[in-house]
PDB file of N, CA and C in Angstrom:
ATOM      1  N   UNK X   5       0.829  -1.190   0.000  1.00 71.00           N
ATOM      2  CA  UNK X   5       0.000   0.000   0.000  1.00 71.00           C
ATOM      3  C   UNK X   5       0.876   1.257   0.000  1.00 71.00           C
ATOM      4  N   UNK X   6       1.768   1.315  -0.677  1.00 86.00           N
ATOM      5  CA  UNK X   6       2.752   2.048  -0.964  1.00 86.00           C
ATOM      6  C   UNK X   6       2.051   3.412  -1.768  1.00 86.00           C
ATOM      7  N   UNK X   7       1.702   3.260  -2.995  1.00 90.00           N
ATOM      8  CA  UNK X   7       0.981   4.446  -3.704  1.00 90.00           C
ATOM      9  C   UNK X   7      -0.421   3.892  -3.673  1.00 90.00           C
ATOM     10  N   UNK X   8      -1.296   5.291  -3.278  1.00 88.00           N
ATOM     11  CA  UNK X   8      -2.743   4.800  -3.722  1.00 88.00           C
ATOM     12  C   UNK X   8      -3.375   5.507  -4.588  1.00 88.00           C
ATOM     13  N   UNK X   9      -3.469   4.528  -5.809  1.00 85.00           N
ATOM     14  CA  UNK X   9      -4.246   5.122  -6.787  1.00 85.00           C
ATOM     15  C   UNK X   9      -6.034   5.299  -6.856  1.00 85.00           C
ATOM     16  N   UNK X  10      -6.443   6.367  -6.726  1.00 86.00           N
ATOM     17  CA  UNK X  10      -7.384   6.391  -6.834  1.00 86.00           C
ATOM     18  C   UNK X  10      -8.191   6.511  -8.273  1.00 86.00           C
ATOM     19  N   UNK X  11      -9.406   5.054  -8.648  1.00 84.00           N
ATOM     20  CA  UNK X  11     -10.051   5.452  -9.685  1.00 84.00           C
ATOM     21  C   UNK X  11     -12.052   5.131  -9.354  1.00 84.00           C
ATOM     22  N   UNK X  12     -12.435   5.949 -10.381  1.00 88.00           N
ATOM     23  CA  UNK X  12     -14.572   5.870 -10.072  1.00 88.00           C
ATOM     24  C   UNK X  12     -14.370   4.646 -10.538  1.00 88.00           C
ATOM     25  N   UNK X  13     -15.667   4.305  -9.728  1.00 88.00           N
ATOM     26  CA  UNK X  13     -15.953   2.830 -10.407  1.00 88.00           C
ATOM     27  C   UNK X  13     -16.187   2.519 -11.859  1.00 88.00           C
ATOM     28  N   UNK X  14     -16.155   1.371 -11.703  1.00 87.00           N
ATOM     29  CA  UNK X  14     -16.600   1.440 -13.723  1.00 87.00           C
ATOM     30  C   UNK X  14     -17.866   1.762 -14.309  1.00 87.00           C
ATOM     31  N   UNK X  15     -18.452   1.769 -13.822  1.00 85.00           N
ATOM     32  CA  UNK X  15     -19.776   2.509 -14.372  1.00 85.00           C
ATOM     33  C   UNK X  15     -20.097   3.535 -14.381  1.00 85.00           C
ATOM     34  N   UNK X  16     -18.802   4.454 -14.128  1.00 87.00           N
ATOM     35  CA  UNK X  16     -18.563   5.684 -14.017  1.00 87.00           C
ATOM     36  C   UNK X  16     -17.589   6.037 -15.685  1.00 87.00           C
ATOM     37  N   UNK X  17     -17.023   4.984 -15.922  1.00 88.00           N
ATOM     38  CA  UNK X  17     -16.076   4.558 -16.743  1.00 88.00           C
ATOM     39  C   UNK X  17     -16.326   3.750 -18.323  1.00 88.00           C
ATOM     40  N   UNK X  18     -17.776   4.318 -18.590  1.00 83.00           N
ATOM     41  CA  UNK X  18     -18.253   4.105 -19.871  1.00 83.00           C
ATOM     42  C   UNK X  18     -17.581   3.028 -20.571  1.00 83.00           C
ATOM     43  N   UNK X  19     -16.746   4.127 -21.242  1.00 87.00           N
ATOM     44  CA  UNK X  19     -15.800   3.852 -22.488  1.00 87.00           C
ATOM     45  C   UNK X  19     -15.030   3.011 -22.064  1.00 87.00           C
ATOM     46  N   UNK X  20     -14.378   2.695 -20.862  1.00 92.00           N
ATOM     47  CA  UNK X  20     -13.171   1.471 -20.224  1.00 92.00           C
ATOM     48  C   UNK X  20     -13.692   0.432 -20.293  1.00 92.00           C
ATOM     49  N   UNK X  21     -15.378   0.132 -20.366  1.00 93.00           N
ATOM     50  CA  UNK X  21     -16.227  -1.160 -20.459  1.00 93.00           C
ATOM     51  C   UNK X  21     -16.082  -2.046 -21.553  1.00 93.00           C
ATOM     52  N   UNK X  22     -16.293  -0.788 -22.461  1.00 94.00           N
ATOM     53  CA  UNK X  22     -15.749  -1.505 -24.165  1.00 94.00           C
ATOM     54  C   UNK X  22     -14.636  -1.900 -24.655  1.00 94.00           C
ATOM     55  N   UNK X  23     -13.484  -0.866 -23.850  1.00 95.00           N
ATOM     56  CA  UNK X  23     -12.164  -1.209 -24.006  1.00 95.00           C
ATOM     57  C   UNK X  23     -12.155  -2.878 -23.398  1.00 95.00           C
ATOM     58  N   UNK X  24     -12.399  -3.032 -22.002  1.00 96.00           N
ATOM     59  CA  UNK X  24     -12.374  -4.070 -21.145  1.00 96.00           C
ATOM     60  C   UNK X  24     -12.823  -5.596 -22.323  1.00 96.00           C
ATOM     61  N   UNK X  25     -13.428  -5.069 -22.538  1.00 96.00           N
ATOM     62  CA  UNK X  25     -14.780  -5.921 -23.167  1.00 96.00           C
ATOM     63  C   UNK X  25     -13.749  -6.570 -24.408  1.00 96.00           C
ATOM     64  N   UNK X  26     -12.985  -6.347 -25.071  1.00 95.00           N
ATOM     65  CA  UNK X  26     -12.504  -6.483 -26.403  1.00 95.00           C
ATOM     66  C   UNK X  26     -11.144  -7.146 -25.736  1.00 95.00           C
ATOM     67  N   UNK X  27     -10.602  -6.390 -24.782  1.00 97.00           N
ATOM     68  CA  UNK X  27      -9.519  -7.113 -24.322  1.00 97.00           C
ATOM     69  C   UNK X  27      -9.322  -8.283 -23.873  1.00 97.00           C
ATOM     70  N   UNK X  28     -10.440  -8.683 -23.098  1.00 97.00           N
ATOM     71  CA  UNK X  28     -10.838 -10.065 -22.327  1.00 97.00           C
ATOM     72  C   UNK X  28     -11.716 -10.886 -23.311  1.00 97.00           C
ATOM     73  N   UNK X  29     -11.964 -10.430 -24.416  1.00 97.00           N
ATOM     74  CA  UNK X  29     -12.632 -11.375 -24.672  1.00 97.00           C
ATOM     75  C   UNK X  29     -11.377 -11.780 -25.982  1.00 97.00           C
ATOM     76  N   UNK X  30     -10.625 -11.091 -26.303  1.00 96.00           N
ATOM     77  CA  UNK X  30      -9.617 -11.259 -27.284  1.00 96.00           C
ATOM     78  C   UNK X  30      -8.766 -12.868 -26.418  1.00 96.00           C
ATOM     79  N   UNK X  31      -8.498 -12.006 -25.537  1.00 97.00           N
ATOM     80  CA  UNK X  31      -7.430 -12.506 -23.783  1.00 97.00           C
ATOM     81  C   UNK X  31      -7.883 -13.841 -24.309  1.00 97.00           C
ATOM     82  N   UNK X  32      -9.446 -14.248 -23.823  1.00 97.00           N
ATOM     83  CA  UNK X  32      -9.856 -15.697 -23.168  1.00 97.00           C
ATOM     84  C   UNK X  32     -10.312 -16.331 -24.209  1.00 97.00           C
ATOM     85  N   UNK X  33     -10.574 -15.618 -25.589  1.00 95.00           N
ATOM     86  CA  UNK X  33     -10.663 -16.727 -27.051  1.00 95.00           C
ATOM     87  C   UNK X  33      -9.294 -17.746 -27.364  1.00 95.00           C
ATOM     88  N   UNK X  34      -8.358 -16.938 -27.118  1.00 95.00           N
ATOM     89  CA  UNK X  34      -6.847 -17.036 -27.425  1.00 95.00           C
ATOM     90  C   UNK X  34      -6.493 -17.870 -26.414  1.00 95.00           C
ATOM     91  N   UNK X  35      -6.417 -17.921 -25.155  1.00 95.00           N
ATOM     92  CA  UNK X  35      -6.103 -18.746 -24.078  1.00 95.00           C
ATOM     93  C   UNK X  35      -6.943 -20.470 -24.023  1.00 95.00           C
ATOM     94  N   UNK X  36      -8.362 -20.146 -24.684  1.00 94.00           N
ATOM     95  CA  UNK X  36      -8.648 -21.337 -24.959  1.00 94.00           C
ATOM     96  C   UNK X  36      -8.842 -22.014 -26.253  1.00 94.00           C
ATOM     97  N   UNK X  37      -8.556 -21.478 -27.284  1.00 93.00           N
ATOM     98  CA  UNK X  37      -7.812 -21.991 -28.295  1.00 93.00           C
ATOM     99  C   UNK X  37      -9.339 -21.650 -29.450  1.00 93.00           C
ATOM    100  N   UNK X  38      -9.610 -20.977 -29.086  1.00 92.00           N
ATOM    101  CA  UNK X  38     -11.004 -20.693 -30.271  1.00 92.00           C
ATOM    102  C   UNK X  38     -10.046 -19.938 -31.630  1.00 92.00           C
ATOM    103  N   UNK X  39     -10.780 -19.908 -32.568  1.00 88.00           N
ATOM    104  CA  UNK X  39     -10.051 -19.428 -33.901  1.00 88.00           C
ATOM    105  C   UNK X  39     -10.561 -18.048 -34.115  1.00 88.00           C
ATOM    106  N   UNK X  40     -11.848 -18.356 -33.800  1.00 90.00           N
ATOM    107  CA  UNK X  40     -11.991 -16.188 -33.797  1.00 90.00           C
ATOM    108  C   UNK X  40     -12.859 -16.269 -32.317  1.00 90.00           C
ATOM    109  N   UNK X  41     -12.631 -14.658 -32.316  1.00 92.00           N
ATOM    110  CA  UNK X  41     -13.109 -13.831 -31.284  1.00 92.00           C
ATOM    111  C   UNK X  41     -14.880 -13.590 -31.169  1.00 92.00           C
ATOM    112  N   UNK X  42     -15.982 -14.356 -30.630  1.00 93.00           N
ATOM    113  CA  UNK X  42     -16.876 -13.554 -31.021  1.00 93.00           C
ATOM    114  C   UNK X  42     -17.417 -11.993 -30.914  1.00 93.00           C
ATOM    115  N   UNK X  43     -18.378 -11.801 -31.787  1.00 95.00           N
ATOM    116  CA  UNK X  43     -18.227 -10.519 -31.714  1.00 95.00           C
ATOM    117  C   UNK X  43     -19.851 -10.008 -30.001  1.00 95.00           C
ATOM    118  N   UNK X  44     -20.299  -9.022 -30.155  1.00 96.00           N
ATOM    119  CA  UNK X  44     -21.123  -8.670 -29.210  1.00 96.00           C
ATOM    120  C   UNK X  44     -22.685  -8.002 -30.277  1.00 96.00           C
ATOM    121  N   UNK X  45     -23.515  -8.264 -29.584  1.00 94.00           N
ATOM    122  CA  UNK X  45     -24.720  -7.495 -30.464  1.00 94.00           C
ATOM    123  C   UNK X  45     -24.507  -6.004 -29.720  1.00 94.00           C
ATOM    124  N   UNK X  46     -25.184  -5.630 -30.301  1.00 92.00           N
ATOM    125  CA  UNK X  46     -25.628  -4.229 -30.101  1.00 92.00           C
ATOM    126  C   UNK X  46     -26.661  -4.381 -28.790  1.00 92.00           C
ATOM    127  N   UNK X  47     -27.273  -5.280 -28.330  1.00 91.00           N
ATOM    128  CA  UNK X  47     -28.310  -5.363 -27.518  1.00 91.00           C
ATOM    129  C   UNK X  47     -27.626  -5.252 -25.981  1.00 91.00           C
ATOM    130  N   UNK X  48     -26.442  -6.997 -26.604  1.00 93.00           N
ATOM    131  CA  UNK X  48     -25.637  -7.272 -25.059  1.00 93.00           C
ATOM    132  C   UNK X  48     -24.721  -5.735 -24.927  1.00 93.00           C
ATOM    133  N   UNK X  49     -24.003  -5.005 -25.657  1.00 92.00           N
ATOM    134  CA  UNK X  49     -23.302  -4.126 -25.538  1.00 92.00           C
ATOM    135  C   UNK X  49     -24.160  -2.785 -24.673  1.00 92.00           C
ATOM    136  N   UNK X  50     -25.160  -2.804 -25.241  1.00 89.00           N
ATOM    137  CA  UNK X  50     -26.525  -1.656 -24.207  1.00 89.00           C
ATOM    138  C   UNK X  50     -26.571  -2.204 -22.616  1.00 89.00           C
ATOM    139  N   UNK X  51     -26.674  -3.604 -22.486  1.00 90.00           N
ATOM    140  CA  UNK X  51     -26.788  -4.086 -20.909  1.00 90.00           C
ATOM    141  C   UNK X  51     -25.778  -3.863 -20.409  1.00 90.00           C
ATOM    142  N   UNK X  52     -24.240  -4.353 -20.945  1.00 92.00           N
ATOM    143  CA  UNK X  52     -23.001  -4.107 -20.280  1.00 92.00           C
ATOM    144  C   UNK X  52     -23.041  -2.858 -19.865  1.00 92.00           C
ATOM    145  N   UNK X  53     -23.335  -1.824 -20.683  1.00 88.00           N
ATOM    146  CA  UNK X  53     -23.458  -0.159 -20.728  1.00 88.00           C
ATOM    147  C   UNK X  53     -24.085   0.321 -19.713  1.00 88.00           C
ATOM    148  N   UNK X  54     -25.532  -0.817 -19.090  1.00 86.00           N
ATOM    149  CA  UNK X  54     -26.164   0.129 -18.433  1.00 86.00           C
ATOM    150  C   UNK X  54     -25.823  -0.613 -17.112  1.00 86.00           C
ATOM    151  N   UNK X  55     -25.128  -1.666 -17.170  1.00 89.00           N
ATOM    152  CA  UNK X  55     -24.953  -2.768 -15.851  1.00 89.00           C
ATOM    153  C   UNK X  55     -24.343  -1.702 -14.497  1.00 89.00           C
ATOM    154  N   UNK X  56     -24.393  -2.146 -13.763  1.00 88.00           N
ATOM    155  CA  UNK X  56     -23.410  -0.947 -12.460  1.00 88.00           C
ATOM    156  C   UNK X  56     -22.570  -1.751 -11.616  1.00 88.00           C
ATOM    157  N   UNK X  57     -22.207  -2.830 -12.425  1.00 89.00           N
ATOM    158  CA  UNK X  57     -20.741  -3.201 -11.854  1.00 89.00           C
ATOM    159  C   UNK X  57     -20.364  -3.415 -10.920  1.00 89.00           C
ATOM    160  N   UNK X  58     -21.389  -3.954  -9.822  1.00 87.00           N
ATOM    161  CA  UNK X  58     -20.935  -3.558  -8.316  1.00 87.00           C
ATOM    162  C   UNK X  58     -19.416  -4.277  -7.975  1.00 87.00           C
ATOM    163  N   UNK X  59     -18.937  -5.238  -9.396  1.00 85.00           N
ATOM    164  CA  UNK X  59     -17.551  -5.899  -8.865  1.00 85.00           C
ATOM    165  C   UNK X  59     -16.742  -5.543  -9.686  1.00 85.00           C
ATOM    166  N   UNK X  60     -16.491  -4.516 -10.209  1.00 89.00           N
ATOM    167  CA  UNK X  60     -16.240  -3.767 -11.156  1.00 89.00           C
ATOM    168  C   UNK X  60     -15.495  -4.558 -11.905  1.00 89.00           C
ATOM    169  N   UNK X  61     -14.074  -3.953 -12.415  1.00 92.00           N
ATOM    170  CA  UNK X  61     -13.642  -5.081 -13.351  1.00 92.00           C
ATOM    171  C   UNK X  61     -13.632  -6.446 -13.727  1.00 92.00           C
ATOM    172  N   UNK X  62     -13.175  -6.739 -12.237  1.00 94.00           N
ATOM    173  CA  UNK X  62     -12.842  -8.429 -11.645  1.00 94.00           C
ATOM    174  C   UNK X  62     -14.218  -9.096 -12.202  1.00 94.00           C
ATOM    175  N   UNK X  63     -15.424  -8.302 -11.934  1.00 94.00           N
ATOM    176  CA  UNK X  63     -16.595  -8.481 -12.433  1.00 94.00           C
ATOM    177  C   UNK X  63     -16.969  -8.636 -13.856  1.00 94.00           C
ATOM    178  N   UNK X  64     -16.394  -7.900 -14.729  1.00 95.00           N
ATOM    179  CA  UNK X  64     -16.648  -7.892 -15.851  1.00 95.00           C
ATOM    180  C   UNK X  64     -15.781  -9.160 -16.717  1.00 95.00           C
ATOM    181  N   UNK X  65     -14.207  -8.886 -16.199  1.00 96.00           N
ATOM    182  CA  UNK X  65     -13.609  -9.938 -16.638  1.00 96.00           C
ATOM    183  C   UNK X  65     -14.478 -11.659 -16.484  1.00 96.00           C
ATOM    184  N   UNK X  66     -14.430 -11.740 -15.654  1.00 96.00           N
ATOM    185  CA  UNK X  66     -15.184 -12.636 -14.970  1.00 96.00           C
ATOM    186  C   UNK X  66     -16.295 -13.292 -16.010  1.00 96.00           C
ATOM    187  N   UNK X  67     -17.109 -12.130 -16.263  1.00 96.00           N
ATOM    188  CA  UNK X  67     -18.627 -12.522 -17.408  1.00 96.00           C
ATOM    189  C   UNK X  67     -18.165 -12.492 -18.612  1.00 96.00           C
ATOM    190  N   UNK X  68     -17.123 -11.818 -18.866  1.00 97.00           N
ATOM    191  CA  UNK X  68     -16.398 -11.822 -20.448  1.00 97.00           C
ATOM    192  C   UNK X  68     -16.040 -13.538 -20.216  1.00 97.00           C
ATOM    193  N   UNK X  69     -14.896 -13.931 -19.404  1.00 97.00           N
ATOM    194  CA  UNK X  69     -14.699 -15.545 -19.168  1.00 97.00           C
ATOM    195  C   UNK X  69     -15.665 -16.380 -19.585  1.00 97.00           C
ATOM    196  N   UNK X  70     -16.631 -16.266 -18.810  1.00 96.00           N
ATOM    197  CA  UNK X  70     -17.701 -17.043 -18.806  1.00 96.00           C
ATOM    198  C   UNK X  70     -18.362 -17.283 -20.070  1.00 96.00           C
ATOM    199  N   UNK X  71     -18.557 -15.826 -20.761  1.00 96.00           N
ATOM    200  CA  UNK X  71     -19.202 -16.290 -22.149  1.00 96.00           C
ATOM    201  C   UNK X  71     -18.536 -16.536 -23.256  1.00 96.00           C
ATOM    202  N   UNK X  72     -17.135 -16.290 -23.597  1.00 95.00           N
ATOM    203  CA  UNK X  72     -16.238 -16.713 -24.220  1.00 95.00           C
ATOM    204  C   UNK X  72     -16.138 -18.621 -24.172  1.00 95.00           C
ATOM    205  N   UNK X  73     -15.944 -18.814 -23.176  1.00 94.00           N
ATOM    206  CA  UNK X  73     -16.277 -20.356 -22.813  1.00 94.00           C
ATOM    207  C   UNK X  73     -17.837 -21.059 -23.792  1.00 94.00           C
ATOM    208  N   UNK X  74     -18.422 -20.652 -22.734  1.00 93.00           N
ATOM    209  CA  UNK X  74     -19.953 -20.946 -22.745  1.00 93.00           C
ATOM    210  C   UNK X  74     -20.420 -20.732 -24.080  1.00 93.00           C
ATOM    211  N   UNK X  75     -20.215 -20.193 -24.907  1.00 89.00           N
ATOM    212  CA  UNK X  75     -21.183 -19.146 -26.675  1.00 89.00           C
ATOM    213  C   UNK X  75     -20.050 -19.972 -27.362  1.00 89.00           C
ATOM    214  N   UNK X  76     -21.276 -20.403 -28.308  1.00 87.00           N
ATOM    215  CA  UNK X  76     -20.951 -21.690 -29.254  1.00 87.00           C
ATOM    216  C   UNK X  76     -20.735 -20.728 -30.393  1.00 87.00           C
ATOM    217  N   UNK X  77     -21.997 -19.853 -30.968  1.00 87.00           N
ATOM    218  CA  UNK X  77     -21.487 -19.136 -31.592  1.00 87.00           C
ATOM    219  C   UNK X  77     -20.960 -17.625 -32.174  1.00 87.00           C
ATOM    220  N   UNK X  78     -20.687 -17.057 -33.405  1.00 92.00           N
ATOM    221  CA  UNK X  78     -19.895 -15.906 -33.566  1.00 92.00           C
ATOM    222  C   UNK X  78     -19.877 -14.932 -32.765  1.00 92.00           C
ATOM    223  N   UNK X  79     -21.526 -14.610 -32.459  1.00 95.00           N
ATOM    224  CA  UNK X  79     -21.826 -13.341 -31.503  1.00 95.00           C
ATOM    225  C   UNK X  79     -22.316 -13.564 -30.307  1.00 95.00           C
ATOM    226  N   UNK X  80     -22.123 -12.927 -29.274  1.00 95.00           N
ATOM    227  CA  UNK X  80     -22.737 -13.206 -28.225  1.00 95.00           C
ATOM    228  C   UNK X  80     -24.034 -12.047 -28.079  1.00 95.00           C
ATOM    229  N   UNK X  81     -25.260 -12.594 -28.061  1.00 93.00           N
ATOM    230  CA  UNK X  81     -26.140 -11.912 -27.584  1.00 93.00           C
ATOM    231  C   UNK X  81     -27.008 -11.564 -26.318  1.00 93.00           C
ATOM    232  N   UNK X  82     -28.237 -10.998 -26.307  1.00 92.00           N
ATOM    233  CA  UNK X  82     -28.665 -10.649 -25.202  1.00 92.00           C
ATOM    234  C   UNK X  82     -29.456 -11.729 -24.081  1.00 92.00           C
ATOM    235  N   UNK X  83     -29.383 -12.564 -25.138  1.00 91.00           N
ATOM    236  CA  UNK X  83     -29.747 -13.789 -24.599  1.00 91.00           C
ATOM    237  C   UNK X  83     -28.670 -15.267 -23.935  1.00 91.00           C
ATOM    238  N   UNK X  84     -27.466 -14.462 -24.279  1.00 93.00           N
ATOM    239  CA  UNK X  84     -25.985 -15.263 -23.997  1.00 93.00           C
ATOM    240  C   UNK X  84     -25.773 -14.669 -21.985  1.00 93.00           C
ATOM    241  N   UNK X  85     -26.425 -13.525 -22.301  1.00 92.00           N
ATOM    242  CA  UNK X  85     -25.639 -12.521 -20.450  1.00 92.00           C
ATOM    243  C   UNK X  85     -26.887 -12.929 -19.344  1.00 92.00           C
ATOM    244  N   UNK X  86     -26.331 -13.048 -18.450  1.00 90.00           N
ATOM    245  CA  UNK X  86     -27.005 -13.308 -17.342  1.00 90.00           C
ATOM    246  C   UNK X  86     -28.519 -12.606 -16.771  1.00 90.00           C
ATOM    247  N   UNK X  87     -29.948 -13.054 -16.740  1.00 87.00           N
ATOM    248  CA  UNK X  87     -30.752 -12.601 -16.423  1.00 87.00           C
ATOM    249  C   UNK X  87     -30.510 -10.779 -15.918  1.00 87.00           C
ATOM    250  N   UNK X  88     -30.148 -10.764 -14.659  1.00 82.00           N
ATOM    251  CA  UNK X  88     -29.896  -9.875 -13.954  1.00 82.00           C
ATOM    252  C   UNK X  88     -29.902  -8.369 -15.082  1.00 82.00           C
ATOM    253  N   UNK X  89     -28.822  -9.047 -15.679  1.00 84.00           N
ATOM    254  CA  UNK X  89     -28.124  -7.490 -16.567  1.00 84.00           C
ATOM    255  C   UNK X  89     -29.428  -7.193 -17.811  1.00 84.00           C
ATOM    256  N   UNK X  90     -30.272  -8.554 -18.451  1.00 78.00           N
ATOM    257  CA  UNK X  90     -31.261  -8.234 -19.463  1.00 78.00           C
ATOM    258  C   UNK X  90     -32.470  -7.662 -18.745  1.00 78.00           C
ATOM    259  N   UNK X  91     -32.729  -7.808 -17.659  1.00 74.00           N
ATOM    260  CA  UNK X  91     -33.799  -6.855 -16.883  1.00 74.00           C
ATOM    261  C   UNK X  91     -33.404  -5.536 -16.705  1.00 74.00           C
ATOM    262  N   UNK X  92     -32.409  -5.406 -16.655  1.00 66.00           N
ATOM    263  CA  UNK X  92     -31.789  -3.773 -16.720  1.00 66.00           C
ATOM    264  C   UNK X  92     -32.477  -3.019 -17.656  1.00 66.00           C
ATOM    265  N   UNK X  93     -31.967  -3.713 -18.502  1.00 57.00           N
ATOM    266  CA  UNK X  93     -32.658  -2.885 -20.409  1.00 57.00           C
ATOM    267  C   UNK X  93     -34.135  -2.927 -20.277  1.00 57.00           C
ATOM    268  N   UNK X  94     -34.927  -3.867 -19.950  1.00 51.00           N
ATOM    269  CA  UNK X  94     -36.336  -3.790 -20.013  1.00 51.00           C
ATOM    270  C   UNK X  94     -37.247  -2.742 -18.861  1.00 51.00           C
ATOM    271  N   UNK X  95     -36.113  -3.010 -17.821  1.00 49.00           N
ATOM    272  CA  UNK X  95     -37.063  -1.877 -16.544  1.00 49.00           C
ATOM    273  C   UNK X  95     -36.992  -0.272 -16.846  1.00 49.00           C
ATOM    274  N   UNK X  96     -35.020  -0.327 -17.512  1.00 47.00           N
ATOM    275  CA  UNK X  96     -35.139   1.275 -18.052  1.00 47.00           C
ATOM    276  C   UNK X  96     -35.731   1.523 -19.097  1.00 47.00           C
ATOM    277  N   UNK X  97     -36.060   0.987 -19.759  1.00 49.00           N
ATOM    278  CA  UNK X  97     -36.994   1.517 -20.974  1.00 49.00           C
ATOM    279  C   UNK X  97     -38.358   1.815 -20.681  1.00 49.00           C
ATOM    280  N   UNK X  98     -38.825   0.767 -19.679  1.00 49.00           N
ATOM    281  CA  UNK X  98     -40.660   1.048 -18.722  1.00 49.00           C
ATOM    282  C   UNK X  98     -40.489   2.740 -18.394  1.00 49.00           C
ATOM    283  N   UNK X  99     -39.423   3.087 -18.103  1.00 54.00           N
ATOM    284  CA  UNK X  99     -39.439   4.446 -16.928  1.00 54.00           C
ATOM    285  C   UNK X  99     -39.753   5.496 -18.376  1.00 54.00           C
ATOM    286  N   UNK X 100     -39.255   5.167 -19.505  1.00 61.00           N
ATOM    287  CA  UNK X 100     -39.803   6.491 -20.290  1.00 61.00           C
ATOM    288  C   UNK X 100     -40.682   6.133 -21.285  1.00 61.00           C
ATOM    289  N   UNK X 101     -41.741   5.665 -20.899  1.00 64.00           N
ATOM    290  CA  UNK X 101     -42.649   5.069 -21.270  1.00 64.00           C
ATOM    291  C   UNK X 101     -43.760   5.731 -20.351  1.00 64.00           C
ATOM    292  N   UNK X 102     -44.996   6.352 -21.103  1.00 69.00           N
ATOM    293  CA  UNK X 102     -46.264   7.422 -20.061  1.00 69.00           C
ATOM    294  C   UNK X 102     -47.230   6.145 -19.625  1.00 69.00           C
ATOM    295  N   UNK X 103     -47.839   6.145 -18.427  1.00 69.00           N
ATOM    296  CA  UNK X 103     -48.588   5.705 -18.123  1.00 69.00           C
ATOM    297  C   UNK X 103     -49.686   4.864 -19.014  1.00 69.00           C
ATOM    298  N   UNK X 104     -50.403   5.440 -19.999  1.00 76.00           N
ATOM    299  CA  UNK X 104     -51.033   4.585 -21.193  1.00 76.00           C
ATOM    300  C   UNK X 104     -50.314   3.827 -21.682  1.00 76.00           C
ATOM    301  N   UNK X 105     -49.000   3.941 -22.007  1.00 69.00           N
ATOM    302  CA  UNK X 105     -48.139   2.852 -22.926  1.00 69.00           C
ATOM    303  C   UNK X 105     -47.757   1.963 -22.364  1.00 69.00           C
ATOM    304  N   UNK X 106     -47.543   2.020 -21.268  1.00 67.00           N
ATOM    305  CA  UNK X 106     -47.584   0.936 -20.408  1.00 67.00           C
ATOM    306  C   UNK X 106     -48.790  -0.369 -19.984  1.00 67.00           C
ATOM    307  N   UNK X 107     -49.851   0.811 -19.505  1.00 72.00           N
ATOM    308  CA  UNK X 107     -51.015  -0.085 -19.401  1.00 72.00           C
ATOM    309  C   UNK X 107     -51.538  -1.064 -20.782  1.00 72.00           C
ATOM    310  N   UNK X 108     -50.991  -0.180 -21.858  1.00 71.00           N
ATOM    311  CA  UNK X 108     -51.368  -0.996 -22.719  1.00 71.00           C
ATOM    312  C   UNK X 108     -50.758  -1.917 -23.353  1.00 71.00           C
TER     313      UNK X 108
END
């Protein structure tokens, strides 16, 4: 505990998500011997975006692992990431949504 670096969490840290995201998943294609990298939809990339990280990197690395493993194929979608993070996208979208559009 020599120097302490202080940084915001990652969900403070947008853009480091995507960086993260490409690195680890480059990292753990390569480490387990896959021939390409899959890529991400646009859908899963919105949940990562809106996720809040409470384990921040270690966290992210972690779910990058997991689906690199796990996803058979090219892309990983919104249906590849863990419940938790696809309710994200559906509850924030309810909030700007008026009362009629909802009920209906």
């Amino acid at each position: 505990n020599v120097v302490n670096i202080q940084l915001p969490p990652l969900r403070e840290r947008e853009n480091d998500v995507f960086l993260l995201i490409n690195y680890f998943a480059g990292k753990y294609a390569k480490e387990i011997g896959k021939k390409n990298i899959p890529s991400f939809s646009g859908k899963a990339l919105e949940a990562f975006r809106n996720y809040h990280w409470h384990g921040n990197v270690r966290e992210l690395q972690n779910l990058i692992y997991h689906l690199i493993i796990m996803t058979e194929g090219k892309t990983i979608d919104i249906t590849d990431i863990p419940p938790a993070m696809r309710f994200i996208l559906q509850s924030d979208s309810a909030f700007n949504k008026t009362l009629k559009e909802i009920e209906r």
